[in-house]
Coordinates of C-alpha atoms in Angstrom, one line a residue:
M17 CA 0.1 -0.2 -0.3
S18 CA 2.5 2.2 0.7
T19 CA 5.0 1.8 -2.0
R20 CA 2.0 2.7 -4.3
T21 CA 1.3 5.9 -2.3
N22 CA 4.9 6.4 -2.8
T23 CA 4.8 5.7 -6.6
S24 CA 1.8 8.2 -7.0
T25 CA 3.3 11.0 -5.3
V26 CA 6.6 10.9 -7.1
S27 CA 4.6 10.9 -10.4
A28 CA 2.4 13.8 -9.1
T29 CA 5.7 15.7 -7.7
S30 CA 7.3 15.2 -11.0
T31 CA 4.4 16.6 -13.5
A32 CA 3.2 19.6 -10.9
P33 CA 4.4 22.7 -12.1
K34 CA 7.3 24.1 -9.4
K35 CA 6.3 26.6 -7.3
T36 CA 8.0 28.7 -4.4
G37 CA 6.4 29.1 -1.0
G38 CA 4.7 32.4 -2.1
G39 CA 3.0 31.1 -5.2
R40 CA 6.3 31.9 -7.4
P41 CA 8.2 29.7 -10.3
A42 CA 11.0 27.9 -8.7
L43 CA 14.7 28.4 -9.9
T44 CA 14.6 25.9 -12.8
L45 CA 17.3 25.5 -15.5
P46 CA 15.8 27.5 -17.9
V47 CA 15.8 30.4 -15.5
I48 CA 19.1 30.1 -13.7
L49 CA 20.6 30.1 -17.4
L50 CA 18.5 33.6 -18.4
I51 CA 19.8 34.7 -15.3
V52 CA 23.6 33.8 -16.1
A53 CA 23.4 35.2 -19.2
G54 CA 21.8 38.4 -18.2
G55 CA 24.4 38.7 -15.6
L56 CA 27.6 37.9 -18.0
A57 CA 26.1 40.6 -20.4
L58 CA 25.9 43.1 -17.7
V59 CA 29.8 42.3 -16.2
S60 CA 30.5 42.2 -20.0
L61 CA 29.4 46.1 -20.4
V62 CA 30.7 46.8 -16.7
R63 CA 34.3 45.6 -18.3
L64 CA 34.3 47.9 -21.2
I65 CA 33.0 51.1 -19.4
S66 CA 35.5 50.5 -16.4
G67 CA 38.1 49.0 -18.3
A68 CA 39.1 46.3 -15.8
E69 CA 39.9 43.9 -18.2
D70 CA 40.8 40.9 -15.8
I71 CA 37.3 40.7 -14.4
T72 CA 36.2 37.8 -16.8
S73 CA 39.8 36.9 -17.7
V74 CA 40.9 33.1 -17.9
G75 CA 42.9 33.6 -14.7
Q76 CA 40.3 35.2 -12.8
V77 CA 37.4 32.6 -13.7
A78 CA 39.8 29.6 -12.6
G79 CA 40.6 31.6 -9.6
A80 CA 36.9 32.1 -8.8
L81 CA 35.8 28.4 -9.3
E82 CA 38.5 27.2 -7.1
L83 CA 37.2 29.6 -4.7
A84 CA 33.6 28.6 -5.1
I85 CA 33.9 25.0 -5.2
P86 CA 34.6 25.0 -1.3
I87 CA 31.6 27.1 -0.4
G88 CA 29.5 25.0 -2.8
L89 CA 29.9 21.8 -1.1
A90 CA 29.2 22.9 2.3
G91 CA 26.0 24.9 0.5
L92 CA 25.4 21.3 -0.9
G93 CA 25.6 19.7 2.6
G94 CA 23.6 22.6 4.1
L95 CA 20.8 21.1 1.4
W96 CA 20.9 17.8 2.3
A97 CA 20.3 18.5 6.0
E98 CA 18.0 20.8 5.9
R99 CA 15.9 18.9 3.3
A100 CA 15.4 15.8 5.8
G101 CA 14.1 19.0 8.2
V102 CA 17.7 19.2 9.9
V103 CA 19.5 22.7 10.1
N104 CA 23.1 22.2 10.1
I105 CA 24.9 25.3 11.6
G106 CA 27.9 22.7 11.9
L107 CA 28.9 22.7 8.4
E108 CA 32.1 25.2 9.6
G109 CA 33.0 22.4 12.1
M110 CA 32.6 19.8 9.5
M111 CA 34.9 21.3 6.8
V112 CA 37.2 21.7 10.0
L113 CA 37.2 18.1 10.3
G114 CA 37.7 17.5 6.7
T115 CA 41.2 19.8 6.4
W116 CA 42.5 18.3 8.9
F117 CA 41.7 14.6 8.3
G118 CA 42.2 15.2 4.8
A119 CA 45.6 16.8 5.3
W120 CA 46.8 13.9 8.0
A121 CA 45.9 11.1 5.4
G122 CA 47.0 13.0 2.4
F123 CA 50.8 13.3 3.4
Q124 CA 51.2 10.2 4.1
W125 CA 49.2 8.3 1.9
G126 CA 48.2 10.3 -0.9
P127 CA 45.9 13.0 -2.2
W128 CA 43.4 10.6 -2.9
T129 CA 43.4 8.7 0.3
G130 CA 43.3 12.3 1.9
V131 CA 40.2 13.0 0.0
L132 CA 38.4 9.7 1.3
V133 CA 39.4 10.1 4.9
G134 CA 38.7 14.4 4.7
I135 CA 35.1 13.2 3.7
L136 CA 35.0 10.7 6.3
G137 CA 36.1 13.0 9.3
G138 CA 33.0 15.3 7.6
C139 CA 30.7 12.4 8.2
L140 CA 31.8 12.1 11.8
G141 CA 31.1 15.2 12.3
G142 CA 27.7 14.5 10.8
L143 CA 26.5 11.7 12.3
L144 CA 27.3 13.3 15.8
H145 CA 25.0 16.2 15.1
A146 CA 22.2 13.3 14.0
V147 CA 22.5 11.6 17.4
I148 CA 22.4 14.9 19.1
T149 CA 19.4 16.3 17.4
V150 CA 17.5 13.5 15.8
T151 CA 17.8 11.0 18.7
F152 CA 18.4 13.2 21.9
G153 CA 15.9 16.2 20.4
V154 CA 18.5 18.9 21.1
N155 CA 18.1 22.5 19.6
H156 CA 19.7 21.9 15.9
I157 CA 21.1 25.4 16.6
V158 CA 23.0 24.4 20.0
S159 CA 24.4 21.4 18.7
G160 CA 26.0 23.2 15.3
V161 CA 27.3 25.6 17.4
A162 CA 28.9 22.9 19.7
I163 CA 30.0 21.1 17.2
N164 CA 32.0 24.1 15.5
I165 CA 33.7 24.7 18.8
L166 CA 34.5 20.9 19.3
A167 CA 35.8 20.4 15.5
V168 CA 38.3 23.5 16.1
G169 CA 39.4 22.3 19.6
A170 CA 39.9 18.6 18.4
T171 CA 42.0 19.4 15.5
R172 CA 44.3 21.8 17.6
Y173 CA 44.7 19.0 20.0
L174 CA 45.7 16.2 17.3
S175 CA 48.2 18.6 15.4
K176 CA 50.5 18.3 18.5
Y177 CA 50.6 14.6 17.9
A178 CA 50.3 14.5 14.2
F179 CA 52.3 17.3 12.5
D180 CA 54.4 18.7 15.3
G181 CA 57.6 17.4 14.6
V182 CA 57.5 15.9 11.5
E183 CA 59.2 17.6 8.6
G184 CA 57.4 20.7 7.1
G185 CA 54.8 20.2 10.1
S186 CA 54.0 22.0 13.3
T187 CA 50.8 22.9 15.8
K188 CA 49.4 24.8 13.6
Q189 CA 50.1 23.4 9.9
S190 CA 50.8 19.8 7.8
P191 CA 53.2 18.9 6.2
R192 CA 52.9 19.5 2.2
I193 CA 50.2 17.1 0.7
G194 CA 51.1 15.9 -2.7
S195 CA 48.7 17.4 -5.5
I196 CA 45.9 15.7 -7.5
T197 CA 45.8 15.7 -11.6
E198 CA 44.7 18.5 -13.3
I199 CA 43.3 18.8 -16.6
T200 CA 43.7 21.1 -19.8
V201 CA 42.0 20.8 -23.4
P202 CA 44.8 21.3 -25.8
G203 CA 43.8 23.9 -28.4
L204 CA 40.8 25.0 -26.9
A205 CA 42.3 26.4 -23.8
D206 CA 44.7 28.3 -25.8
W207 CA 41.8 29.4 -28.3
M208 CA 39.7 30.5 -25.2
A209 CA 42.8 32.5 -24.1
T210 CA 43.1 34.2 -27.3
L211 CA 39.6 35.2 -28.0
Q212 CA 39.7 36.4 -24.2
G213 CA 42.6 38.8 -24.9
K214 CA 40.7 40.4 -27.5
H215 CA 38.5 42.3 -25.0
W216 CA 35.2 42.2 -27.2
F217 CA 31.9 42.5 -25.9
L218 CA 30.3 39.6 -24.3
I219 CA 32.5 36.9 -26.9
S220 CA 35.6 37.4 -24.9
D221 CA 33.8 37.1 -21.6
I222 CA 32.3 33.7 -22.5
A223 CA 35.9 32.8 -23.7
G224 CA 37.2 33.6 -20.7
I225 CA 35.0 31.6 -18.9
I226 CA 34.9 28.3 -20.9
G227 CA 38.8 29.1 -20.8
G228 CA 38.8 28.9 -16.8
L229 CA 36.6 25.6 -17.0
V230 CA 39.2 23.8 -19.3
T231 CA 42.4 25.2 -18.0
N232 CA 44.5 23.5 -15.0
L233 CA 41.3 22.2 -14.0
S234 CA 41.8 19.6 -11.3
L235 CA 39.9 16.3 -11.2
L236 CA 38.6 16.9 -8.0
T237 CA 37.0 20.1 -8.9
L238 CA 35.5 18.0 -11.8
F239 CA 34.0 15.5 -9.3
A240 CA 32.7 18.1 -7.1
L241 CA 30.9 20.4 -10.2
L242 CA 29.1 16.6 -10.6
L243 CA 27.6 16.7 -7.2
I244 CA 25.1 19.2 -8.2
P245 CA 23.1 17.6 -10.6
A246 CA 23.6 14.5 -8.9
T247 CA 22.1 16.2 -6.1
W248 CA 19.2 17.5 -8.0
W249 CA 18.8 14.0 -9.8
I250 CA 18.7 11.7 -6.3
L251 CA 16.7 13.8 -4.4
W252 CA 14.2 15.6 -6.9
R253 CA 13.9 12.4 -9.5
T254 CA 13.8 9.3 -7.1
A255 CA 11.9 7.8 -4.3
F256 CA 14.7 7.9 -2.3
G257 CA 14.7 11.8 -2.6
L258 CA 11.0 12.0 -2.4
R259 CA 11.1 10.0 0.9
L260 CA 13.9 12.1 2.3
R261 CA 12.5 15.6 1.6
S262 CA 9.0 14.4 3.0
C263 CA 10.8 14.6 6.2
G264 CA 11.3 17.9 6.0
E265 CA 8.2 18.6 4.8
N266 CA 5.9 16.3 7.2
P267 CA 7.8 13.9 9.3
V268 CA 4.2 12.8 10.8
A269 CA 3.0 12.0 7.2
A270 CA 6.1 10.2 5.8
E271 CA 5.7 8.0 8.8
S272 CA 2.4 7.1 8.2
L273 CA 3.0 6.4 4.9
G274 CA 5.8 3.6 6.2
V275 CA 8.8 6.1 5.7
N276 CA 11.5 5.6 8.4
V277 CA 11.8 8.9 9.2
Y278 CA 14.7 8.4 12.0
K279 CA 16.6 6.4 9.2
Y280 CA 16.5 9.4 6.6
K281 CA 17.5 12.1 8.6
Y282 CA 20.7 10.0 10.1
I283 CA 21.1 9.5 6.1
A284 CA 20.8 12.9 5.3
V285 CA 23.1 14.5 7.9
A286 CA 25.8 12.0 7.4
V287 CA 25.9 12.9 3.6
S288 CA 25.9 16.5 4.6
G289 CA 29.0 16.3 6.9
G290 CA 30.7 14.4 4.2
L291 CA 30.1 17.0 1.6
A292 CA 31.4 19.5 4.3
G293 CA 34.5 17.5 4.7
L294 CA 35.1 17.4 1.0
G295 CA 34.8 21.0 1.0
G296 CA 37.6 21.0 3.3
A297 CA 39.6 18.1 2.0
F298 CA 39.7 20.4 -1.1
L299 CA 41.0 23.5 0.9
A300 CA 44.2 21.5 2.1
I301 CA 44.8 19.8 -1.0
V302 CA 43.8 21.1 -4.0
S303 CA 43.6 24.9 -2.9
T304 CA 46.9 25.0 -0.7
G305 CA 48.2 21.6 -0.5
I306 CA 48.5 22.3 3.1
Y307 CA 46.7 22.0 6.3
Q308 CA 46.5 25.3 8.3
E309 CA 44.9 26.0 11.4
G310 CA 41.9 28.4 10.8
Q311 CA 41.8 28.2 6.7
T312 CA 38.1 27.4 6.4
G313 CA 37.9 31.3 7.4
G314 CA 34.3 30.8 7.5
R315 CA 33.4 29.2 4.5
G316 CA 30.9 26.6 5.9
Y317 CA 28.7 30.0 7.0
I318 CA 28.7 31.3 3.5
G319 CA 28.0 28.0 2.1
L320 CA 25.0 28.0 4.5
A321 CA 24.2 31.6 2.9
A322 CA 24.3 29.9 -0.5
M323 CA 22.3 27.4 -0.1
I324 CA 19.4 30.1 1.3
F325 CA 20.1 32.5 -1.7
G326 CA 19.5 29.4 -3.6
N327 CA 16.1 28.8 -2.1
W328 CA 17.1 25.1 -1.0
M329 CA 17.5 24.1 -4.7
P330 CA 21.0 22.7 -6.0
G331 CA 21.1 25.1 -9.1
G332 CA 20.2 28.0 -6.7
M333 CA 22.7 27.3 -4.1
A334 CA 25.9 26.9 -7.1
L335 CA 24.5 30.2 -8.3
G336 CA 25.0 31.8 -5.0
A337 CA 28.5 29.9 -4.3
G338 CA 30.1 31.2 -7.5
L339 CA 28.5 35.1 -6.9
F340 CA 30.7 34.7 -3.3
G341 CA 34.1 32.9 -5.1
F342 CA 33.8 35.5 -7.6
T343 CA 33.6 38.0 -5.7
D344 CA 36.4 36.7 -3.1
S345 CA 38.6 36.1 -6.6
L346 CA 38.4 39.7 -7.5
K347 CA 39.9 40.9 -4.1
L348 CA 42.7 38.3 -4.9
R349 CA 43.0 39.5 -8.7
G350 CA 43.3 43.4 -9.1
G351 CA 42.2 44.3 -5.9
A352 CA 41.1 47.7 -5.7
E353 CA 40.7 48.1 -9.5
N354 CA 38.0 45.2 -10.0
V355 CA 35.9 45.6 -6.9
H356 CA 35.6 49.6 -7.9
A357 CA 33.9 48.1 -11.9
M358 CA 31.9 46.3 -9.3
L359 CA 30.2 49.3 -7.6
L360 CA 29.6 50.4 -11.2
L361 CA 27.7 46.8 -11.5
L362 CA 26.0 47.1 -8.1
A363 CA 24.7 50.6 -9.0
I364 CA 23.1 49.1 -12.5
L365 CA 21.7 46.1 -10.8
L366 CA 20.0 48.6 -8.5
V367 CA 18.4 50.7 -11.1
L368 CA 17.0 47.4 -12.5
A369 CA 15.8 46.6 -9.3
V370 CA 13.9 50.1 -9.1
A371 CA 12.0 49.4 -12.3
W372 CA 11.3 46.3 -11.0
Q373 CA 10.0 47.5 -7.8
L374 CA 8.0 50.6 -9.4
Y375 CA 6.3 47.9 -11.7
K376 CA 5.4 45.9 -8.7
K377 CA 4.2 49.2 -6.9
K378 CA 6.4 49.0 -3.9
Y379 CA 7.4 52.5 -3.7
V380 CA 9.3 53.0 -0.4
P381 CA 11.7 50.2 -1.7
A382 CA 12.0 51.5 -5.0
A383 CA 12.8 55.3 -3.2
V384 CA 15.5 53.2 -1.0
S385 CA 17.1 51.5 -3.8
A386 CA 17.3 54.6 -6.1
A387 CA 19.3 56.6 -3.2
V388 CA 21.7 53.5 -2.7
S389 CA 21.8 53.6 -6.6
V390 CA 22.7 57.5 -6.9
L391 CA 25.2 57.1 -3.7
L392 CA 27.0 54.2 -5.9
F393 CA 27.4 55.8 -9.1
V394 CA 28.5 58.9 -7.3
W395 CA 31.3 56.8 -5.7
Y396 CA 32.3 55.6 -8.5
G397 CA 32.5 58.6 -10.5
L398 CA 34.4 60.8 -8.0
T399 CA 37.1 57.4 -6.9
D400 CA 39.5 55.6 -9.2
Q401 CA 39.5 52.6 -6.6
V402 CA 38.0 51.9 -3.1
P403 CA 39.9 51.8 0.4
S404 CA 41.8 48.4 1.1
Q405 CA 39.3 47.9 4.0
F406 CA 36.4 47.8 1.6
V407 CA 38.6 45.5 -0.7
D408 CA 38.5 42.7 2.3
A409 CA 34.9 42.8 3.4
A410 CA 33.7 42.7 -0.2
P411 CA 32.7 38.9 0.0
Y412 CA 30.9 39.3 3.2
V413 CA 29.3 42.5 1.9
T414 CA 28.1 40.6 -1.1
T415 CA 26.9 37.9 1.4
L416 CA 24.8 40.1 3.4
L417 CA 23.3 42.0 0.2
V418 CA 22.2 38.9 -1.7
L419 CA 20.6 37.8 1.2
A420 CA 18.6 40.9 1.9
L421 CA 17.3 40.9 -2.0
S422 CA 16.5 37.3 -2.0
A423 CA 14.8 37.3 1.3
Q424 CA 11.3 37.9 -0.3
R425 CA 11.2 34.5 -2.4
L426 CA 12.5 32.1 0.0
R427 CA 10.9 29.1 1.4
M428 CA 12.4 26.9 3.8
P429 CA 11.2 23.2 4.3
K430 CA 8.1 23.2 6.4
A431 CA 9.4 21.2 9.0
D432 CA 13.1 22.7 9.3
G433 CA 14.7 22.7 12.5
M434 CA 11.6 21.2 14.3
P435 CA 11.8 18.6 16.7
Y436 CA 10.2 14.9 15.7
R437 CA 9.5 11.9 17.9
R438 CA 8.9 8.6 16.5
G439 CA 4.9 8.0 16.7
Q440 CA 4.1 11.7 17.6
G441 CA 1.2 11.6 15.2
K442 CA -0.4 8.7 16.5

């Protein structure tokens, strides 16, 4: 009986139009592609006006991708947990475990072993979070914060025994880890670099993006990118995914249909921790080639913000992670000049926001957006660069702005963070 019910529900879910909580269309693939195309055209226009030619160069795109992957993996981990109804603030701590265990195994047995052990380290943090929240019913936020604190303390303690005294290691860093194979598509990479160097409108920007995706691409980066469509397919196109998501929407109804809610919550949070651990291992093995204390730098929290920006959907989460990675890479390449160009981009975006708010007859938000847009245009016109403090803060300011602008359309799973006890619906 439950199998027939679940099958029919899957069929109904796959054929029904996708809507968000407010009755608005969800971020489907065509919508995402349209947003990306419009954003790229706007960035190209800003590049031509400002003269900041590096903002879509091959190196810029490659750097943005490398910075976005750990954030995206943390966001993907948060998505798995929250779709099952468990808030995972502990993503930062699970990333820390991934960096340490990945480096510890990586320098001894090779980078791929480090990746696997880093995933297991994150899973360990996820299982601890599941035991505390699902089995014992502790508040999810309290548990997540405790795991973040515990992970920092545990890795600091373990480093004294694992890395201190080893050649190249200390109490705060590991020895150098071997690198993972990188691939470059011959011919195509050189052609894209040549096109990007022409600085043509839109064409050079597209070439820069493609070039960044086919030049010195780590195999682990490719694997991480494939996890995004894999997550979408598993959670939205399989019976397993339907049951898992039902635990985050209405666990009592799911239990009445024969779903073992505890089992699915445990699986989701363990996978969540594993993905965050993979993000941590990526930082240690691919991004830096070494473990350093504090190297996650809040990326677990930014990943959570990317997931919220993406409305708890893989595609939207990937957009958010890409945005944060791109902003962070602007700081590293070109610094003040690139961030100064982004002032113009933000001002133009606010002009578009004003037009949309006027169309929706939201006059007060439109007036506020217009005022901020004018200030940004004036700031851009009267200066040649921005203060270094603003450059350093740009990724975090972007996080706050994106969350503020996207808050109107958010719709979290209905039972996200709510306590649940087996049999409570009887």
